[in-house]
CSV table of N, CA and C in Angstrom, one decimal:
chain,number,residue,atom,x,y,z
A,15,UNK,N,198.3,-63.2,-27.8
A,15,UNK,CA,198.7,-62.5,-26.4
A,15,UNK,C,197.4,-62.6,-25.8
A,16,UNK,N,197.3,-62.9,-24.5
A,16,UNK,CA,196.0,-62.7,-23.7
A,16,UNK,C,196.0,-61.3,-23.4
A,17,UNK,N,194.7,-60.7,-23.3
A,17,UNK,CA,194.3,-59.1,-22.6
A,17,UNK,C,194.9,-59.0,-21.2
A,18,UNK,N,194.8,-60.2,-20.4
A,18,UNK,CA,195.2,-60.3,-19.1
A,18,UNK,C,196.8,-59.8,-18.9
A,19,UNK,N,197.5,-60.5,-20.0
A,19,UNK,CA,198.9,-60.4,-19.7
A,19,UNK,C,199.3,-58.6,-20.2
A,20,UNK,N,198.6,-58.1,-21.0
A,20,UNK,CA,198.6,-56.7,-21.2
A,20,UNK,C,198.2,-55.9,-20.4
A,21,UNK,N,197.0,-56.2,-19.8
A,21,UNK,CA,196.4,-55.0,-18.7
A,21,UNK,C,197.3,-55.3,-17.3
A,22,UNK,N,197.4,-56.3,-16.9
A,22,UNK,CA,198.3,-56.5,-15.7
A,22,UNK,C,199.2,-55.6,-15.4
A,23,UNK,N,200.4,-55.5,-16.2
A,23,UNK,CA,201.3,-54.5,-15.8
A,23,UNK,C,200.9,-53.2,-15.8
A,24,UNK,N,199.8,-52.8,-16.7
A,24,UNK,CA,199.2,-51.4,-16.6
A,24,UNK,C,198.5,-51.2,-15.2
A,25,UNK,N,197.9,-52.1,-15.0
A,25,UNK,CA,197.1,-52.2,-13.6
A,25,UNK,C,197.9,-51.9,-12.3
A,26,UNK,N,199.1,-52.9,-12.4
A,26,UNK,CA,200.2,-52.6,-11.1
A,26,UNK,C,200.8,-51.3,-11.5
A,27,UNK,N,201.5,-50.8,-12.4
A,27,UNK,CA,201.9,-49.4,-12.3
A,27,UNK,C,200.9,-48.3,-11.9
A,28,UNK,N,199.7,-48.6,-12.6
A,28,UNK,CA,198.8,-47.5,-11.7
A,28,UNK,C,198.6,-47.5,-10.4
A,29,UNK,N,198.6,-48.6,-9.8
A,29,UNK,CA,198.5,-48.9,-8.5
A,29,UNK,C,199.4,-48.3,-7.6
A,30,UNK,N,200.9,-48.6,-8.0
A,30,UNK,CA,202.1,-48.3,-7.6
A,30,UNK,C,202.1,-46.6,-7.6
A,31,UNK,N,201.7,-46.2,-8.8
A,31,UNK,CA,201.5,-44.5,-8.6
A,31,UNK,C,200.5,-43.9,-7.7
A,32,UNK,N,199.4,-44.7,-7.8
A,32,UNK,CA,198.4,-44.2,-6.9
A,32,UNK,C,198.5,-44.2,-5.5
A,33,UNK,N,199.3,-45.2,-5.2
A,33,UNK,CA,199.9,-45.5,-3.6
A,33,UNK,C,200.8,-44.4,-3.2
A,34,UNK,N,201.6,-44.1,-4.2
A,34,UNK,CA,202.7,-43.0,-3.9
A,34,UNK,C,202.0,-41.7,-3.7
A,35,UNK,N,201.2,-41.2,-4.7
A,35,UNK,CA,200.5,-40.1,-4.7
A,35,UNK,C,199.6,-40.0,-3.2
A,36,UNK,N,199.1,-41.0,-3.0
A,36,UNK,CA,198.2,-41.0,-1.7
A,36,UNK,C,198.7,-40.7,-0.5
A,37,UNK,N,200.2,-41.2,-0.5
A,37,UNK,CA,200.9,-40.8,0.9
A,37,UNK,C,201.9,-39.6,0.7
A,38,UNK,N,201.5,-38.4,0.7
A,38,UNK,CA,202.4,-37.3,0.3
A,38,UNK,C,203.4,-36.8,1.4
A,39,UNK,N,203.0,-37.3,2.7
A,39,UNK,CA,203.7,-36.6,3.7
A,39,UNK,C,204.8,-37.6,4.2
A,40,UNK,N,204.7,-38.9,3.6
A,40,UNK,CA,205.7,-39.9,4.3
A,40,UNK,C,207.1,-39.5,3.7
A,41,UNK,N,208.0,-39.6,4.5
A,41,UNK,CA,209.5,-39.3,4.1
A,41,UNK,C,210.0,-40.5,3.0
A,42,UNK,N,210.5,-40.0,2.2
A,42,UNK,CA,211.1,-40.7,1.3
A,42,UNK,C,212.5,-40.7,1.1
A,43,UNK,N,213.1,-41.8,0.2
A,43,UNK,CA,214.4,-42.2,0.0
A,43,UNK,C,215.0,-41.1,-1.0
A,44,UNK,N,213.9,-40.8,-2.0
A,44,UNK,CA,214.4,-40.1,-3.1
A,44,UNK,C,214.0,-38.6,-3.2
A,45,UNK,N,212.6,-38.7,-2.9
A,45,UNK,CA,211.7,-37.3,-2.9
A,45,UNK,C,211.4,-37.0,-1.5
A,46,UNK,N,211.0,-35.7,-1.4
A,46,UNK,CA,210.2,-35.5,-0.1
A,46,UNK,C,211.2,-35.5,1.0
A,47,UNK,N,212.7,-34.9,0.9
A,47,UNK,CA,213.6,-35.0,1.7
A,47,UNK,C,213.6,-33.8,2.7
A,48,UNK,N,214.0,-33.9,4.0
A,48,UNK,CA,214.0,-32.9,4.8
A,48,UNK,C,215.5,-32.0,4.7
A,49,UNK,N,215.5,-31.1,5.4
A,49,UNK,CA,216.6,-30.2,5.5
A,49,UNK,C,217.7,-30.8,6.2
A,50,UNK,N,218.9,-30.7,5.4
A,50,UNK,CA,220.2,-31.5,5.9
A,50,UNK,C,220.5,-32.7,5.1
A,51,UNK,N,219.6,-33.1,4.4
A,51,UNK,CA,219.7,-34.6,3.8
A,51,UNK,C,220.4,-34.5,2.4
A,52,UNK,N,221.2,-35.4,2.0
A,52,UNK,CA,221.9,-35.2,0.7
A,52,UNK,C,220.7,-35.4,-0.4
A,53,UNK,N,221.2,-34.5,-1.4
A,53,UNK,CA,220.2,-34.5,-2.5
A,53,UNK,C,221.1,-34.3,-3.7
A,54,UNK,N,220.4,-34.5,-5.0
A,54,UNK,CA,221.0,-34.3,-6.3
A,54,UNK,C,220.5,-33.3,-7.2
A,55,UNK,N,219.2,-32.9,-6.6
A,55,UNK,CA,218.3,-32.2,-7.5
A,55,UNK,C,217.3,-31.2,-6.4
A,56,UNK,N,217.0,-30.0,-6.7
A,56,UNK,CA,216.2,-29.2,-5.9
A,56,UNK,C,214.7,-30.1,-5.9
A,57,UNK,N,214.2,-30.7,-6.7
A,57,UNK,CA,213.0,-31.1,-6.6
A,57,UNK,C,212.8,-32.4,-5.4
A,58,UNK,N,213.7,-32.9,-5.0
A,58,UNK,CA,214.1,-33.8,-4.1
A,58,UNK,C,213.7,-33.4,-2.8
A,59,UNK,N,213.9,-31.9,-2.6
A,59,UNK,CA,213.9,-31.4,-1.3
A,59,UNK,C,212.3,-30.9,-0.9
A,60,UNK,N,211.9,-31.0,0.5
A,60,UNK,CA,210.7,-30.4,0.6
A,60,UNK,C,210.8,-29.0,0.6
A,61,UNK,N,212.1,-28.4,1.1
A,61,UNK,CA,212.2,-26.9,1.2
A,61,UNK,C,212.2,-26.3,-0.3
A,62,UNK,N,212.5,-26.9,-1.4
A,62,UNK,CA,212.6,-26.5,-2.7
A,62,UNK,C,214.0,-26.0,-2.8
A,63,UNK,N,215.2,-26.3,-2.2
A,63,UNK,CA,216.4,-25.8,-2.2
A,63,UNK,C,217.5,-26.8,-2.0
A,64,UNK,N,218.1,-27.4,-3.1
A,64,UNK,CA,219.3,-28.3,-2.9
A,64,UNK,C,220.5,-27.6,-2.7
A,65,UNK,N,221.4,-27.3,-1.8
A,65,UNK,CA,222.3,-26.2,-1.7
A,65,UNK,C,223.7,-27.1,-1.6
A,66,UNK,N,224.7,-26.4,-1.9
A,66,UNK,CA,226.1,-26.9,-1.9
A,66,UNK,C,226.9,-25.5,-1.7
A,67,UNK,N,228.0,-25.9,-0.7
A,67,UNK,CA,228.9,-24.7,-0.4
A,67,UNK,C,229.8,-24.3,-1.4
A,68,UNK,N,230.2,-25.5,-2.3
A,68,UNK,CA,231.3,-25.4,-3.3
A,68,UNK,C,231.1,-26.4,-4.4
A,69,UNK,N,231.8,-26.3,-5.4
A,69,UNK,CA,231.4,-27.2,-6.8
A,69,UNK,C,231.9,-28.5,-6.3
A,70,UNK,N,232.8,-28.7,-5.3
A,70,UNK,CA,233.1,-30.1,-5.0
A,70,UNK,C,232.4,-30.7,-3.7
A,71,UNK,N,231.7,-29.8,-2.9
A,71,UNK,CA,230.8,-30.2,-1.9
A,71,UNK,C,229.7,-31.1,-2.1
A,72,UNK,N,229.2,-31.9,-1.4
A,72,UNK,CA,228.0,-32.5,-1.2
A,72,UNK,C,226.9,-31.9,-1.2
A,73,UNK,N,225.7,-31.9,-1.8
A,73,UNK,CA,224.6,-30.9,-1.9
A,73,UNK,C,223.7,-31.5,-0.9
A,74,UNK,N,222.9,-30.7,0.0
A,74,UNK,CA,222.0,-31.0,0.9
A,74,UNK,C,220.8,-30.1,1.0
A,75,UNK,N,219.8,-30.7,1.3
A,75,UNK,CA,218.6,-29.8,1.3
A,75,UNK,C,218.7,-28.6,2.6
A,76,UNK,N,218.2,-27.7,2.0
A,76,UNK,CA,218.4,-26.5,2.8
A,76,UNK,C,217.0,-25.6,2.8
A,77,UNK,N,216.7,-24.6,3.9
A,77,UNK,CA,215.8,-23.9,3.7
A,77,UNK,C,215.8,-22.7,2.8
A,78,UNK,N,214.8,-22.1,2.1
A,78,UNK,CA,215.0,-21.2,1.2
A,78,UNK,C,215.4,-19.9,1.9
A,79,UNK,N,216.0,-19.0,1.3
A,79,UNK,CA,216.6,-17.6,2.0
A,79,UNK,C,215.4,-16.7,2.3
A,80,UNK,N,215.4,-16.0,3.3
A,80,UNK,CA,214.8,-14.9,4.1
A,80,UNK,C,215.1,-13.8,3.5
A,81,UNK,N,214.3,-12.8,4.0
A,81,UNK,CA,214.7,-11.3,3.5
A,81,UNK,C,215.8,-10.8,4.0
A,82,UNK,N,216.6,-10.3,3.2
A,82,UNK,CA,217.9,-9.7,3.1
A,82,UNK,C,219.1,-10.8,3.1
A,83,UNK,N,218.6,-11.9,3.0
A,83,UNK,CA,219.8,-13.0,2.8
A,83,UNK,C,220.1,-13.1,1.5
A,84,UNK,N,221.5,-13.6,1.3
A,84,UNK,CA,221.9,-13.8,-0.1
A,84,UNK,C,221.2,-15.1,-0.9
A,85,UNK,N,221.0,-14.8,-2.2
A,85,UNK,CA,220.3,-15.7,-2.9
A,85,UNK,C,220.8,-16.0,-4.1
A,86,UNK,N,220.1,-17.0,-5.0
A,86,UNK,CA,220.4,-17.3,-6.3
A,86,UNK,C,218.9,-17.1,-6.9
A,87,UNK,N,218.9,-16.7,-8.4
A,87,UNK,CA,217.5,-16.7,-8.9
A,87,UNK,C,217.2,-18.1,-9.3
A,88,UNK,N,216.0,-18.3,-9.5
A,88,UNK,CA,215.7,-19.6,-9.8
A,88,UNK,C,216.4,-19.9,-11.2
A,89,UNK,N,216.7,-21.3,-11.6
A,89,UNK,CA,217.6,-21.3,-12.6
A,89,UNK,C,217.4,-22.9,-13.0
A,90,UNK,N,217.9,-23.4,-14.2
A,90,UNK,CA,217.5,-24.8,-14.7
A,90,UNK,C,218.6,-25.8,-14.0
A,91,UNK,N,219.8,-25.4,-13.4
A,91,UNK,CA,220.6,-26.2,-12.6
A,91,UNK,C,219.7,-27.1,-11.5
A,92,UNK,N,220.4,-28.2,-10.8
A,92,UNK,CA,219.6,-28.8,-9.9
A,92,UNK,C,220.0,-28.5,-8.6
A,93,UNK,N,220.9,-27.7,-8.4
A,93,UNK,CA,221.5,-27.4,-7.0
A,93,UNK,C,222.0,-25.8,-6.9
A,94,UNK,N,222.0,-25.2,-5.8
A,94,UNK,CA,222.2,-23.9,-5.7
A,94,UNK,C,223.5,-23.6,-4.6
A,95,UNK,N,224.2,-22.5,-5.1
A,95,UNK,CA,225.2,-22.0,-3.8
A,95,UNK,C,224.6,-21.3,-3.0
A,96,UNK,N,223.4,-20.4,-3.3
A,96,UNK,CA,222.6,-19.8,-2.4
A,96,UNK,C,221.1,-20.0,-2.8
A,97,UNK,N,220.4,-20.3,-1.7
A,97,UNK,CA,219.0,-20.9,-2.1
A,97,UNK,C,218.1,-19.7,-2.6
A,98,UNK,N,217.2,-20.0,-3.2
A,98,UNK,CA,216.2,-18.9,-4.0
A,98,UNK,C,215.3,-18.6,-2.7
A,99,UNK,N,214.9,-17.4,-3.0
A,99,UNK,CA,213.9,-16.8,-1.7
A,99,UNK,C,212.6,-17.3,-1.3
A,100,UNK,N,212.4,-17.3,0.0
A,100,UNK,CA,211.1,-17.6,0.5
A,100,UNK,C,209.9,-17.2,-0.5
A,101,UNK,N,208.5,-17.6,-0.6
A,101,UNK,CA,207.6,-17.3,-1.1
A,101,UNK,C,207.3,-15.5,-0.9
A,102,UNK,N,207.0,-14.9,-1.8
A,102,UNK,CA,206.6,-13.4,-1.4
A,102,UNK,C,207.8,-12.5,-1.7
A,103,UNK,N,209.1,-13.0,-1.9
A,103,UNK,CA,210.1,-12.3,-1.8
A,103,UNK,C,210.8,-12.5,-3.2
A,104,UNK,N,211.7,-11.6,-3.9
A,104,UNK,CA,212.3,-11.6,-5.0
A,104,UNK,C,213.8,-11.4,-4.7
A,105,UNK,N,214.5,-12.3,-5.8
A,105,UNK,CA,216.0,-12.1,-5.5
A,105,UNK,C,216.4,-11.1,-6.5
A,106,UNK,N,216.7,-9.9,-5.9
A,106,UNK,CA,217.4,-8.9,-6.8
A,106,UNK,C,218.8,-8.9,-7.1
A,107,UNK,N,219.1,-9.2,-8.2
A,107,UNK,CA,220.3,-9.6,-8.9
A,107,UNK,C,220.8,-9.0,-10.1
A,108,UNK,N,221.7,-8.6,-10.6
A,108,UNK,CA,222.4,-8.0,-11.7
A,108,UNK,C,222.6,-9.2,-12.6
A,109,UNK,N,221.9,-9.5,-13.6
A,109,UNK,CA,222.2,-11.1,-14.2
A,109,UNK,C,223.4,-10.5,-15.4
A,110,UNK,N,223.9,-11.5,-15.7
A,110,UNK,CA,225.2,-11.5,-16.8
A,110,UNK,C,225.0,-12.9,-17.5
A,111,UNK,N,225.4,-12.9,-18.7
A,111,UNK,CA,225.5,-14.1,-19.3
A,111,UNK,C,226.7,-15.2,-18.9
A,112,UNK,N,227.6,-14.5,-18.6
A,112,UNK,CA,228.6,-15.5,-17.8
A,112,UNK,C,228.2,-16.0,-16.4
A,113,UNK,N,227.5,-15.1,-15.6
A,113,UNK,CA,226.8,-15.5,-14.5
A,113,UNK,C,225.8,-16.6,-14.5
A,114,UNK,N,225.0,-16.4,-15.6
A,114,UNK,CA,223.9,-17.4,-15.9
A,114,UNK,C,224.7,-18.8,-16.3
A,115,UNK,N,225.5,-18.8,-16.9
A,115,UNK,CA,226.2,-20.2,-17.3
A,115,UNK,C,227.0,-20.7,-16.5
A,116,UNK,N,227.7,-19.9,-15.4
A,116,UNK,CA,228.6,-20.3,-14.6
A,116,UNK,C,227.8,-20.6,-13.0
A,117,UNK,N,226.4,-20.2,-13.2
A,117,UNK,CA,225.6,-20.2,-11.9
A,117,UNK,C,226.1,-19.5,-10.8
A,118,UNK,N,226.5,-18.1,-11.2
A,118,UNK,CA,227.4,-17.2,-10.2
A,118,UNK,C,226.7,-16.0,-10.1
A,119,UNK,N,225.2,-15.8,-10.6
A,119,UNK,CA,224.5,-14.6,-10.4
A,119,UNK,C,223.9,-14.6,-8.9
A,120,UNK,N,224.2,-13.9,-8.0
A,120,UNK,CA,223.8,-14.0,-6.8
A,120,UNK,C,223.3,-12.5,-6.3
A,121,UNK,N,222.3,-12.4,-5.3
A,121,UNK,CA,221.6,-11.3,-5.1
A,121,UNK,C,221.1,-11.4,-3.6
A,122,UNK,N,220.1,-10.5,-3.2
A,122,UNK,CA,219.7,-10.4,-1.9
A,122,UNK,C,218.1,-10.5,-2.0
A,123,UNK,N,217.5,-11.3,-1.2
A,123,UNK,CA,215.9,-11.3,-1.1
A,123,UNK,C,215.4,-10.0,-0.6
A,124,UNK,N,214.4,-9.5,-1.5
A,124,UNK,CA,213.6,-8.3,-1.1
A,124,UNK,C,212.3,-8.4,-1.2
A,125,UNK,N,211.4,-7.8,-0.1
A,125,UNK,CA,209.9,-7.9,-0.4
A,125,UNK,C,209.6,-6.6,-1.1
A,126,UNK,N,209.0,-7.0,-2.3
A,126,UNK,CA,208.7,-5.9,-3.3
A,126,UNK,C,207.6,-5.1,-2.8
A,127,UNK,N,206.8,-5.6,-2.0
A,127,UNK,CA,205.7,-4.7,-1.4
A,127,UNK,C,205.9,-3.9,0.0
A,128,UNK,N,207.4,-4.0,0.3
A,128,UNK,CA,207.8,-3.4,1.4
A,128,UNK,C,207.9,-1.6,1.1
A,129,UNK,N,207.1,-0.9,1.7
A,129,UNK,CA,207.1,0.6,1.2
A,129,UNK,C,208.0,1.4,1.9
A,130,UNK,N,208.8,0.7,2.9
A,130,UNK,CA,209.8,1.9,3.7
A,130,UNK,C,210.7,2.4,2.7
A,131,UNK,N,211.1,3.7,3.0
A,131,UNK,CA,212.3,4.1,2.4
A,131,UNK,C,213.6,4.3,3.0
């Protein structure tokens, strides 16, 4: 087997991955999706939240939850019933084993640096 036949597929793959990484702002069909677009996993959304209203609804990219909004803590599943909090906020929730398994541990976004009483 010729060295050219071995290196050609590797070079083509590197070129494709390099071009994909060089254009991060381009809207994609699978990744880099805008809010409102259909998604399967949170990793596909620019916002970082693939949200569904119920177990049988289609999931769509949605903005992360703001302060005092209902939220889900980060988890291993690909979609959320309530989006995780924006950067700098934490989702205050009482976790349970059943809630972790069924994805029903919900809370509210709070700013831990807020010193008002």
